[in-house]
Amino acid sequence: MAHPKRRQSSTRRDKRRTHYKATKPQVAKCAATGESHLYHRAHWHEGALYYKGKVLIEAAAETE
């Protein structure tokens, strides 16, 4: 198995790692409800599940 001949310095290691950054998630605003949510994700609002401004699932009424 191959292995390094010399130990890589912490400076060189850190320079390599500068490109690995966390990015902020993109947030969209629903046209129907005005709620903020992640792109390409369904979200709940007042008992209904919305995706692309359309209702996918409405909460069932509670039966006693």
Short mmCIF file of C-alpha atoms in Angstrom, two decimals:
data_model
loop_
_atom_site.label_atom_id
_atom_site.label_comp_id
_atom_site.label_asym_id
_atom_site.label_seq_id
_atom_site.Cartn_x
_atom_site.Cartn_y
_atom_site.Cartn_z
CA MET A 1 0.00 0.00 0.00
CA ALA A 2 1.18 3.51 -0.80
CA HIS A 3 1.89 5.93 2.02
CA PRO A 4 3.33 9.45 2.19
CA LYS A 5 7.09 9.82 2.39
CA ARG A 6 6.85 13.03 4.44
CA ARG A 7 4.23 14.23 6.89
CA GLN A 8 2.03 16.93 5.38
CA SER A 9 2.18 20.15 7.40
CA SER A 10 -0.90 21.53 9.12
CA THR A 11 -0.71 24.62 6.88
CA ARG A 12 -0.91 22.55 3.70
CA ARG A 13 -3.71 20.46 5.20
CA ASP A 14 -5.66 23.59 6.16
CA LYS A 15 -5.16 25.18 2.73
CA ARG A 16 -6.68 22.10 1.15
CA ARG A 17 -9.65 22.22 3.51
CA THR A 18 -10.54 25.86 2.78
CA HIS A 19 -12.84 24.76 -0.05
CA TYR A 20 -15.04 22.61 2.21
CA LYS A 21 -17.58 25.11 3.48
CA ALA A 22 -21.10 24.88 4.81
CA THR A 23 -23.67 26.67 2.66
CA LYS A 24 -26.87 28.34 3.78
CA PRO A 25 -30.01 26.42 2.83
CA GLN A 26 -32.11 28.11 0.16
CA VAL A 27 -35.50 29.14 1.48
CA ALA A 28 -38.58 29.62 -0.71
CA LYS A 29 -41.82 31.43 0.09
CA CYS A 30 -45.05 29.58 -0.71
CA ALA A 31 -47.27 31.52 -3.11
CA ALA A 32 -50.47 30.14 -1.58
CA THR A 33 -49.73 30.53 2.14
CA GLY A 34 -46.76 32.89 2.38
CA GLU A 35 -44.89 30.36 4.56
CA SER A 36 -41.13 30.00 4.26
CA HIS A 37 -39.87 26.48 3.49
CA LEU A 38 -36.94 24.66 1.90
CA TYR A 39 -36.97 24.34 -1.89
CA HIS A 40 -38.36 21.07 -3.30
CA ARG A 41 -39.92 20.17 0.05
CA ALA A 42 -43.55 19.90 1.10
CA HIS A 43 -44.56 21.82 4.22
CA TRP A 44 -47.47 21.79 6.67
CA HIS A 45 -49.57 24.91 7.20
CA GLU A 46 -52.78 25.00 9.27
CA GLY A 47 -53.41 21.26 8.96
CA ALA A 48 -52.70 20.94 5.23
CA LEU A 49 -49.62 19.69 3.41
CA TYR A 50 -48.58 22.03 0.58
CA TYR A 51 -46.20 21.47 -2.33
CA LYS A 52 -45.69 23.98 -5.17
CA GLY A 53 -48.63 26.03 -3.86
CA LYS A 54 -51.09 23.13 -4.05
CA VAL A 55 -52.70 21.15 -1.23
CA LEU A 56 -51.56 17.53 -1.21
CA ILE A 57 -53.11 16.30 2.03
CA GLU A 58 -55.68 17.90 4.28
CA ALA A 59 -55.79 16.93 7.93
CA ALA A 60 -58.66 14.56 8.69
CA ALA A 61 -61.32 15.85 11.07
CA GLU A 62 -61.07 14.32 14.53
CA THR A 63 -63.79 11.73 15.21
CA GLU A 64 -64.91 10.88 18.72
#
